[in-house]
mmCIF file of C-alpha atoms in Angstrom:
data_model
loop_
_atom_site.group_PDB
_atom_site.id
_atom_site.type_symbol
_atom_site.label_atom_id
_atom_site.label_comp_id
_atom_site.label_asym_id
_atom_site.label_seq_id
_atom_site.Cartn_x
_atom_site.Cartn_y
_atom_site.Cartn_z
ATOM 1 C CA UNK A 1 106.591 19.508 27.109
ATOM 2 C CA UNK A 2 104.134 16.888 27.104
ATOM 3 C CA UNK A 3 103.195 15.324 30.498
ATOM 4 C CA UNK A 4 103.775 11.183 31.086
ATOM 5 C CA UNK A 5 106.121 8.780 29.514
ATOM 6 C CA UNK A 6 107.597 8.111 25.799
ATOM 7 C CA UNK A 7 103.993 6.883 24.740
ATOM 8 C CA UNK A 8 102.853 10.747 24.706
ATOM 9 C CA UNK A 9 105.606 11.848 22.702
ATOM 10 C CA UNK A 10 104.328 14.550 19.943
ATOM 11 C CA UNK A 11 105.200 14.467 16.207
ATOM 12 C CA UNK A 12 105.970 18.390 15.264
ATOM 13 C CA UNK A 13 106.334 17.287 11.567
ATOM 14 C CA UNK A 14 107.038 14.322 8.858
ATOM 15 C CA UNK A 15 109.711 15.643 6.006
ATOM 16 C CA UNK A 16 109.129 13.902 2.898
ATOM 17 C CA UNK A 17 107.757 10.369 2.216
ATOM 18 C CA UNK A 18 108.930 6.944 2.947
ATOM 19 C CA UNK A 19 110.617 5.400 -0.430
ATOM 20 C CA UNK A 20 108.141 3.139 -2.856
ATOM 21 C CA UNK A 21 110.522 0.024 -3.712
ATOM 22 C CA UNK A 22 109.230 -2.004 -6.735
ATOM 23 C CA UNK A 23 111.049 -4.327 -5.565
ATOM 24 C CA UNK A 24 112.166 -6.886 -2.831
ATOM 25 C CA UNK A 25 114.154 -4.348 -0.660
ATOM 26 C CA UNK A 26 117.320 -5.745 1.996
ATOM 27 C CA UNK A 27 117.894 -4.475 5.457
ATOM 28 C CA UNK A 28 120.674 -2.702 6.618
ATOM 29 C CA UNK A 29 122.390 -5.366 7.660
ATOM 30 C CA UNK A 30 122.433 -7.732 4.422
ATOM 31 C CA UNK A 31 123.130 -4.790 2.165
ATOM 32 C CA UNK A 32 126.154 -3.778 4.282
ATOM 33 C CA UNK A 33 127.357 -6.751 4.214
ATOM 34 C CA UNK A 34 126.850 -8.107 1.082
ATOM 35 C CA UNK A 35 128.643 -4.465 -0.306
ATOM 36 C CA UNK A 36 131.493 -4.827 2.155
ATOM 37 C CA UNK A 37 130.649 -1.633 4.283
ATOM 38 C CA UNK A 38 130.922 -3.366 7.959
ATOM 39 C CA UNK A 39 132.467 -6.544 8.558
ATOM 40 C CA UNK A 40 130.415 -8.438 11.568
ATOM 41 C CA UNK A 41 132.501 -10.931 12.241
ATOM 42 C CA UNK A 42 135.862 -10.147 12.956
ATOM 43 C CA UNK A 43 134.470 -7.430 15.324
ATOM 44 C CA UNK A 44 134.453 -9.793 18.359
ATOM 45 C CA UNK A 45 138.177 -10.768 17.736
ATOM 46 C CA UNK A 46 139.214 -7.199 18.629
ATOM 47 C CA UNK A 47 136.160 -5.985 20.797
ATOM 48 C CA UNK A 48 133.736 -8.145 22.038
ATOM 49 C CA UNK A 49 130.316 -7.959 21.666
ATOM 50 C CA UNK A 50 128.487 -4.647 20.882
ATOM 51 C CA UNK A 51 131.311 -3.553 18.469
ATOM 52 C CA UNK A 52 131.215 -3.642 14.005
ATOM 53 C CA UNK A 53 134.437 -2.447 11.896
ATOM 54 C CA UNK A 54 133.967 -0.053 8.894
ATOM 55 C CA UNK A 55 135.877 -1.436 5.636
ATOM 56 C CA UNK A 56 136.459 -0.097 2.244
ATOM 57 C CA UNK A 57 133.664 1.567 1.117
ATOM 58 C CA UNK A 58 131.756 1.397 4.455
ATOM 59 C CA UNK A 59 134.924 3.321 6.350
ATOM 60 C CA UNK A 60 134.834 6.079 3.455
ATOM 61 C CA UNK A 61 131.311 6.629 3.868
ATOM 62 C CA UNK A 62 131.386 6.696 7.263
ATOM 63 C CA UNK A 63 134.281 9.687 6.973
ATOM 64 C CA UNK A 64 132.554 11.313 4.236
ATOM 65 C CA UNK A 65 129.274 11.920 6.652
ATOM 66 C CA UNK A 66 132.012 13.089 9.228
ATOM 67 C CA UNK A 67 133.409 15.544 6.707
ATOM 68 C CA UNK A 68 129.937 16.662 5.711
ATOM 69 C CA UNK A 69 128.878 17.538 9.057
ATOM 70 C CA UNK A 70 132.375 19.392 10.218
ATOM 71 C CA UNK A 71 132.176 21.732 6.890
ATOM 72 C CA UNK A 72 128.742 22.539 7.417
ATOM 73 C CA UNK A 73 129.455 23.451 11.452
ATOM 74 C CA UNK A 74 132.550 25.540 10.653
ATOM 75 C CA UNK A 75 130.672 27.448 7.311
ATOM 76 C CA UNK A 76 127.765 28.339 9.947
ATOM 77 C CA UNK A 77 130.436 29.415 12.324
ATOM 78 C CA UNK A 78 131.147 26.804 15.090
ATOM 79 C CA UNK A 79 134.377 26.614 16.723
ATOM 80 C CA UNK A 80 135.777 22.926 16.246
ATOM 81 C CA UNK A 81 136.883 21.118 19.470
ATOM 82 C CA UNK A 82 138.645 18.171 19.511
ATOM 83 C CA UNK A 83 138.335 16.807 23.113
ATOM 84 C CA UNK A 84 139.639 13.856 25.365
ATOM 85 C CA UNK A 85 137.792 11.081 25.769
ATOM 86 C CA UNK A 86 138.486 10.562 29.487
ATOM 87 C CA UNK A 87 136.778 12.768 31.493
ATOM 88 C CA UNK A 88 136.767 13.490 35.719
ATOM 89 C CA UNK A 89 133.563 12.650 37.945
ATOM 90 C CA UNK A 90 133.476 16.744 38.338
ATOM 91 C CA UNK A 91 132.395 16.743 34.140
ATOM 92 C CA UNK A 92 130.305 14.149 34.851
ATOM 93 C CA UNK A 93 128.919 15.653 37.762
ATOM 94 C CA UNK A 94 128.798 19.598 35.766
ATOM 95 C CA UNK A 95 127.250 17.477 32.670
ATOM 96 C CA UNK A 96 124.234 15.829 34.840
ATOM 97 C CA UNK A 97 125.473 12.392 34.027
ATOM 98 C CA UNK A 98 126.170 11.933 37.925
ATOM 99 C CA UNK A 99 125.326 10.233 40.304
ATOM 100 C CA UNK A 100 122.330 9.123 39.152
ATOM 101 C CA UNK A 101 123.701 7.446 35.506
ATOM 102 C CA UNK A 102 127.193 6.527 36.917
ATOM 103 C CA UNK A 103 126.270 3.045 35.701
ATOM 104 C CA UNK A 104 126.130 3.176 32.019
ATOM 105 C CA UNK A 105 129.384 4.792 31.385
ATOM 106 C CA UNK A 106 132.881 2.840 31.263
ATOM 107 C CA UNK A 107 134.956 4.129 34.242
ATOM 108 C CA UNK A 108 138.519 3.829 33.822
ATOM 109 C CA UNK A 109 139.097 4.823 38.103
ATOM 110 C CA UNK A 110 137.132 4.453 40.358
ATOM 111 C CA UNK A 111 136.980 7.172 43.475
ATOM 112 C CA UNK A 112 134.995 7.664 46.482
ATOM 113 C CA UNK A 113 131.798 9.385 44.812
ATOM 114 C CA UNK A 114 131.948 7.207 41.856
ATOM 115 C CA UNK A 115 133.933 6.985 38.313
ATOM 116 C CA UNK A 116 136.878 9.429 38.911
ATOM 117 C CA UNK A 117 137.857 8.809 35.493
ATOM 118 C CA UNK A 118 135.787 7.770 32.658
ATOM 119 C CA UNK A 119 135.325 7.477 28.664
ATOM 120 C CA UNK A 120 132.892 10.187 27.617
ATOM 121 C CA UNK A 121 129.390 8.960 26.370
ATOM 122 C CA UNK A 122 129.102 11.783 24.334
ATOM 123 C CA UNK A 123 130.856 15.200 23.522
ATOM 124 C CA UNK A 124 128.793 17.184 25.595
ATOM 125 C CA UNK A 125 130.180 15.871 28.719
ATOM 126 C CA UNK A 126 133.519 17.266 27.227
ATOM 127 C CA UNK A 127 131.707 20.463 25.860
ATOM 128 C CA UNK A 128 129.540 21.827 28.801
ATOM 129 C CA UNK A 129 132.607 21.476 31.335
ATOM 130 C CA UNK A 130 134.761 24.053 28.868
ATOM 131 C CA UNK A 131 134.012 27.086 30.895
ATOM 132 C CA UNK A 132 133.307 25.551 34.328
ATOM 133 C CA UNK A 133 133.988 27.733 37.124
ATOM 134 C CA UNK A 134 133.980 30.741 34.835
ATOM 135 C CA UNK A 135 131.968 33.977 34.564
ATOM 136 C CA UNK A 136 132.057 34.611 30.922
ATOM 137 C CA UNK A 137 131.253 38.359 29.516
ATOM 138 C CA UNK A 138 128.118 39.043 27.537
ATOM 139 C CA UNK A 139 129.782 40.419 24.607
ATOM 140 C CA UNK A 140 131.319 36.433 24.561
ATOM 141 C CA UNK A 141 127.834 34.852 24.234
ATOM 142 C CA UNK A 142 126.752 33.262 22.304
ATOM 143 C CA UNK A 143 129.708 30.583 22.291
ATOM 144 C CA UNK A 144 128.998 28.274 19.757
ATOM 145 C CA UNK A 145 130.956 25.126 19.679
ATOM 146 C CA UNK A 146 130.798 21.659 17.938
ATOM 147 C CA UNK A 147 133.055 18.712 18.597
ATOM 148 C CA UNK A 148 133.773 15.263 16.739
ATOM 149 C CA UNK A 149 134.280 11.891 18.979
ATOM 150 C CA UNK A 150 133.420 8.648 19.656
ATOM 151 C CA UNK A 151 130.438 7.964 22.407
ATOM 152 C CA UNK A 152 131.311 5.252 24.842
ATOM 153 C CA UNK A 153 128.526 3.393 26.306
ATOM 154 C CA UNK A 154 127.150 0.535 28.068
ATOM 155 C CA UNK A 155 124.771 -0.470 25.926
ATOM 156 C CA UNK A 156 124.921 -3.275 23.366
ATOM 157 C CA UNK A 157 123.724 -4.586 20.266
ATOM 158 C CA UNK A 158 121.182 -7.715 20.359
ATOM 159 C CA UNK A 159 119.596 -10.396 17.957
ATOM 160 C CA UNK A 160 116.422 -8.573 17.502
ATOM 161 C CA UNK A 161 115.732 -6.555 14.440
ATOM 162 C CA UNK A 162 115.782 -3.448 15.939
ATOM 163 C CA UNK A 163 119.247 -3.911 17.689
ATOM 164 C CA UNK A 164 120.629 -5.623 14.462
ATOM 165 C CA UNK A 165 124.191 -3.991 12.814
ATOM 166 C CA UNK A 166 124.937 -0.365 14.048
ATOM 167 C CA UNK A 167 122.101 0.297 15.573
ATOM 168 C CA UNK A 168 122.902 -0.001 18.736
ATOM 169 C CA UNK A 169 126.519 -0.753 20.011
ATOM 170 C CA UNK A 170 128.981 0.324 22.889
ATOM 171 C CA UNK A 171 131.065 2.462 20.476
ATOM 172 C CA UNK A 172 129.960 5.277 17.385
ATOM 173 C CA UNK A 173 130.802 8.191 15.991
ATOM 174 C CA UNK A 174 129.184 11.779 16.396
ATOM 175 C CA UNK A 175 129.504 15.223 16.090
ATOM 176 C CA UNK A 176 127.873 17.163 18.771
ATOM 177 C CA UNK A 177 126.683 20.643 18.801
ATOM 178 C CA UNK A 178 126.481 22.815 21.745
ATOM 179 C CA UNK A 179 126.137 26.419 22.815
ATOM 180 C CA UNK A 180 126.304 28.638 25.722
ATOM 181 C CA UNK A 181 124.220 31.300 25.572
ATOM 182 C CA UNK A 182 122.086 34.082 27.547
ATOM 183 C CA UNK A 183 118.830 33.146 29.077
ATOM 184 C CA UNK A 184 116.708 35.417 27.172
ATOM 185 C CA UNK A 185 117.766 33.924 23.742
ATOM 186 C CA UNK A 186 117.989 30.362 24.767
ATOM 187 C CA UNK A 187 114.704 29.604 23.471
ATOM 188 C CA UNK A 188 115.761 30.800 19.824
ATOM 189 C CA UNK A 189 119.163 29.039 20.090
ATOM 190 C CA UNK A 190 117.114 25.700 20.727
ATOM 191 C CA UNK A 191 115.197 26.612 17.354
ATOM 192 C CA UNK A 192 118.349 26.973 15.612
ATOM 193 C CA UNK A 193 120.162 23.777 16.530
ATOM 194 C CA UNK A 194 117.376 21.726 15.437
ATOM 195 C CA UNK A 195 117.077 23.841 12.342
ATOM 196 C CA UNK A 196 120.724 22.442 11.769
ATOM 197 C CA UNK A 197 120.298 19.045 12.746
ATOM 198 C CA UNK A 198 116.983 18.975 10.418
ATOM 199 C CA UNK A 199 119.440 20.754 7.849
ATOM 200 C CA UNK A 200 121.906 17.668 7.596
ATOM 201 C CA UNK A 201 119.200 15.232 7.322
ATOM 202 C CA UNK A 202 117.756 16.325 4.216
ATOM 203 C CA UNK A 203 121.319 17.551 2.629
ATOM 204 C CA UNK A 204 121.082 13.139 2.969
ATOM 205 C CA UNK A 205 118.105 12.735 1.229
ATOM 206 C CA UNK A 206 116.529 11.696 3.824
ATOM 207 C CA UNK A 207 112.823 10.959 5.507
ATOM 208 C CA UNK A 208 112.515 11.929 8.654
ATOM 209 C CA UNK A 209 110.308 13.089 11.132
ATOM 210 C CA UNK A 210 110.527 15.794 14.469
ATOM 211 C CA UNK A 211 109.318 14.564 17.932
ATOM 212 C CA UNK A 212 108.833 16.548 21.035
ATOM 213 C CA UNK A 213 109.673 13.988 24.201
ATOM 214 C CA UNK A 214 107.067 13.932 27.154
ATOM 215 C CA UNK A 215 108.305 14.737 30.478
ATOM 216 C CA UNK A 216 109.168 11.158 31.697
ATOM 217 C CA UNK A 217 111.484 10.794 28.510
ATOM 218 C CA UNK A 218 113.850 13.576 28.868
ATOM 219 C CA UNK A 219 116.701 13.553 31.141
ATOM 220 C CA UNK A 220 116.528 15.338 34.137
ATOM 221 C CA UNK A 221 119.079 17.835 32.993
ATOM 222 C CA UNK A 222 116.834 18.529 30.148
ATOM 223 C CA UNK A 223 113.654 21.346 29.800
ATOM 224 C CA UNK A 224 113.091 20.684 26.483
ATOM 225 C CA UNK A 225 114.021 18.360 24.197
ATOM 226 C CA UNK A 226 113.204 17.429 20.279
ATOM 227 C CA UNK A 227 114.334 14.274 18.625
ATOM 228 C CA UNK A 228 115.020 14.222 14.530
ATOM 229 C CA UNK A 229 113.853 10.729 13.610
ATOM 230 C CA UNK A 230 114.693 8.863 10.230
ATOM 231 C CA UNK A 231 112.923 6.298 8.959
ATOM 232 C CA UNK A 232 114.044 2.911 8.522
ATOM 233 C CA UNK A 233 112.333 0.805 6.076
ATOM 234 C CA UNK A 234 112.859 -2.830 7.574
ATOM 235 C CA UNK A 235 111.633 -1.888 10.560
ATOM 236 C CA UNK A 236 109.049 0.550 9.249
ATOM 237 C CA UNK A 237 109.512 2.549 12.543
ATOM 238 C CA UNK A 238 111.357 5.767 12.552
ATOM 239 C CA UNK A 239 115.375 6.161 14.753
ATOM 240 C CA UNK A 240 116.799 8.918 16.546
ATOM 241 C CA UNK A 241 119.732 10.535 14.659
ATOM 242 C CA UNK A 242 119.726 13.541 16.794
ATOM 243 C CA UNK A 243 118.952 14.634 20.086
ATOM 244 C CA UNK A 244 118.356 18.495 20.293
ATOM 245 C CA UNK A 245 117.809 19.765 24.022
ATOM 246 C CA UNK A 246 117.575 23.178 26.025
ATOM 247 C CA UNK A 247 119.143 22.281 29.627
ATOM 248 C CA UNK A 248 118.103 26.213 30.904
ATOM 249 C CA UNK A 249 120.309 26.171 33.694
ATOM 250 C CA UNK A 250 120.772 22.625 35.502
ATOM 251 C CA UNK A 251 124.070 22.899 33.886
ATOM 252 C CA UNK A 252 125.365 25.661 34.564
ATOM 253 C CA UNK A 253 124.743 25.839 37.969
ATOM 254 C CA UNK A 254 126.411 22.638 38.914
ATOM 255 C CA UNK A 255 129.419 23.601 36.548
ATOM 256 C CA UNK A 256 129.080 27.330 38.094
ATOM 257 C CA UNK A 257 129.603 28.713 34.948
ATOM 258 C CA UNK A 258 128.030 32.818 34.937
ATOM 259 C CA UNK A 259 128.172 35.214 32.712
ATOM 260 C CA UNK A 260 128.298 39.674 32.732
ATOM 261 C CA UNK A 261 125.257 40.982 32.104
ATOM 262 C CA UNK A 262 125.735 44.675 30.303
ATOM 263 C CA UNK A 263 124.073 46.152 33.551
ATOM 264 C CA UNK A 264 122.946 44.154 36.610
ATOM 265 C CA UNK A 265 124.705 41.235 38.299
ATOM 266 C CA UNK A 266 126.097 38.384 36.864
ATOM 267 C CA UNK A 267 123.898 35.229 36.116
ATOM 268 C CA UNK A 268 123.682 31.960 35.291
ATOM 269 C CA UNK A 269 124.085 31.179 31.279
ATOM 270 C CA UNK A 270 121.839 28.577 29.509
ATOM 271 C CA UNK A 271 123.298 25.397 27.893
ATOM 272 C CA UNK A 272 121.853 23.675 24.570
ATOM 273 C CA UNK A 273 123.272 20.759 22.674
ATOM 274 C CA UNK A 274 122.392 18.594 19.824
ATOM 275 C CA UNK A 275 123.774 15.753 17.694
ATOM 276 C CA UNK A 276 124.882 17.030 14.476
ATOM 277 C CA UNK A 277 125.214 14.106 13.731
ATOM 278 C CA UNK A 278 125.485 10.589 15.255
ATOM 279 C CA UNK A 279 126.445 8.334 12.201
ATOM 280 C CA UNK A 280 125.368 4.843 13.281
ATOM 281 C CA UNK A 281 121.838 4.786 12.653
ATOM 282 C CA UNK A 282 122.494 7.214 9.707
ATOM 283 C CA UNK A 283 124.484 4.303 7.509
ATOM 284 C CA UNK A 284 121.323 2.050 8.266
ATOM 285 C CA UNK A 285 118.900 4.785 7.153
ATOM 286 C CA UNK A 286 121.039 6.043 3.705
ATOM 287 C CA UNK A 287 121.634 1.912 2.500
ATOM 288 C CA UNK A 288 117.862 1.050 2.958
ATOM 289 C CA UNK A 289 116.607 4.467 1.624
ATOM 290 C CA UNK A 290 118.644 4.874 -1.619
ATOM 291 C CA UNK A 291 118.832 0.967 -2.358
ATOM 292 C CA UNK A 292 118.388 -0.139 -6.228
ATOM 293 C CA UNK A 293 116.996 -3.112 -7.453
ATOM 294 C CA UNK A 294 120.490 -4.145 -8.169
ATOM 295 C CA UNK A 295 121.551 -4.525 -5.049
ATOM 296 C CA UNK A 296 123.612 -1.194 -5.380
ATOM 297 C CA UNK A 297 123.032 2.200 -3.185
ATOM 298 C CA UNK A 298 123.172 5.445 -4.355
ATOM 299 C CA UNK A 299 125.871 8.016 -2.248
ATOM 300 C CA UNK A 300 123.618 11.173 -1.168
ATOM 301 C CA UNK A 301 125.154 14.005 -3.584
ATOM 302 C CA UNK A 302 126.396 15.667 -0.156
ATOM 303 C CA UNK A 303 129.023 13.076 0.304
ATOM 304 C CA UNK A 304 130.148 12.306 -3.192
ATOM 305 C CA UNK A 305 133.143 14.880 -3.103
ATOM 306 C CA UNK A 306 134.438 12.341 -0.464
ATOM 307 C CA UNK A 307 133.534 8.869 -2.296
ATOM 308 C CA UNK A 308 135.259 7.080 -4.787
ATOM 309 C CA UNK A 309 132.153 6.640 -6.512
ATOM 310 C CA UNK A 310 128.106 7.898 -7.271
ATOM 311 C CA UNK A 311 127.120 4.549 -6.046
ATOM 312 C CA UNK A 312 128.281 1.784 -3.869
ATOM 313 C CA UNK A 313 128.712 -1.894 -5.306
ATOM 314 C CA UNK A 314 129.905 -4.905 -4.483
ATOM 315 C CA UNK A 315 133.214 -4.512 -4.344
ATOM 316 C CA UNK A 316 135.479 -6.393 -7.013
ATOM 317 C CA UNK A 317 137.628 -9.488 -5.708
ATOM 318 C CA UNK A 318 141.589 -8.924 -5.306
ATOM 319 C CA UNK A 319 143.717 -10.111 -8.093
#
């Protein structure tokens, strides 16, 4: 990877263009709004800060990318894990989340080393602790596994544009990839879980770009990582959708997990993850991409089996 912080970041490749608008385009933020996708308001009644609700159209859509991403991982033959969402400091611990980032999670316990019980921040915590403390046989590997949840974190949405809607909040939805698999293929499993995460992004219609973090802006637990970026029009900046990373063997050895060689003795197995996908920054992205000088937005053809309708409107009052 790169040497130095998230300034030397590398660009592998742009997919696509950034949309043309002959017209006054919205942000995110009024165009969910004004079609009745994510009510702002009420969210503090039931949350607090750093919190939005999905309604209507806005809840569908936000199920239909769900249901897009779990028939796509189960056709390319991932298992589907439904996990809890409170995890043990050892998952933490197996996960690389702890000590050092015992901070940003919410801890439901507390115990003498830090959270003993917490809400997961992502799936992977859940994922990478599945086979802790077991030697798994080669013929098992690769395990390939994907898992939908919620990510709980301490982090919050602010009054600048770039924190503005669902772009940053202490609560969203994601489906994350992850494998276990044997060091000598590692490097082509990486490869192939960004060739997925890629995969979903332009089923959406989407431009994007592919950026290889520098050393200073990948987690410790990390050797490699790549970041799928879409591009957000109001902000003309580009937004991680997906994190795709090759932890080698930090993982496993904290989580002991081995595997059987065919000859030879047994060995540590590499761990890879990747989002596949988080959804938050993905509703932003698809309203200010496929906007229409109506004020309407087209649905991606990937999700229409689960809309109502080819394009989202304002929605009619009740009678």
């Amino acid at each position: 990877m790169p040497a130095g912080g998230k300034e030397h970041n590398e660009v592998v490749r742009t997919v696509g263009q950034p949309p043309r608008f002959t017209f006054e385009p919205k942000d995110h933020v009024d165009l969910a709004g004004t079609l009745g996708l994510v009510d702002y308001q009420r969210d503090t009644k039931l949350a607090g800060n750093g919190f939005w609700i999905y309604r209507g159209q806005g809840a569908q859509l936000e199920w239909a990318l769900l249901n897009y991403f779990t028939e796509t991982h189960l056709r390319d033959g991932y298992e589907f894990v439904l996990p809890p969402h409170l995890l043990t400091y050892a998952a933490g611990y197996t996960a690389g989340q702890f000590p050092k980032f015992a901070d940003e999670v919410f801890t439901v316990r507390d115990g003498e080393d830090g959270p003993e019980q917490f809400l997961l921040p992502t799936a992977e915590t859940a994922l990478v602790n599945l086979h802790r403390d077991e030697t798994l046989a080669d013929s098992e590997l690769p395990k390939r596994y994907f898992a939908y949840t919620p990510s709980y974190r301490q982090e919050a949405g602010g009054y600048r544009t770039a924190e503005r809607g669902t772009l940053r909040g202490h609560q969203f939805n994601k489906v994350e990839l992850f494998q276990f698999a044997r060091p000598e293929d590692s490097a082509t499993a990486h490869e192939e879980l960004l060739a997925k995460a890629e995969q979903l992004v332009v089923g959406l219609g989407l431009h994007y770009r592919v950026t290889r973090l520098a050393a200073e802006d990948t987690t410790a637990a990390m050797a490699k990582t790549f970041d799928v970026e879409v591009w957000l029009p109001s902000l003309a900046a580009y937004v991680e959708v997906s994190s795709v990373s090759n932890g080698r063997d930090y993982q496993a050895r904290r989580g002991n997990i081995r595997y059987r060689p065919r000859q030879g003795k047994s060995g540590f197995v590499h761990t890879l993850n990747a989002s596949g996908l988080a959804t938050s920054r993905l509703l932003p992205a698809i309203l200010e991409q496929h906007q229409q000088a109506d004020g309407t937005v087209v649905v991606p053809d990937a999700l229409r089996k689960w809309m109502p309708n080819e394009v989202l409107a304002t929605p009619r009052p009740a009678r």
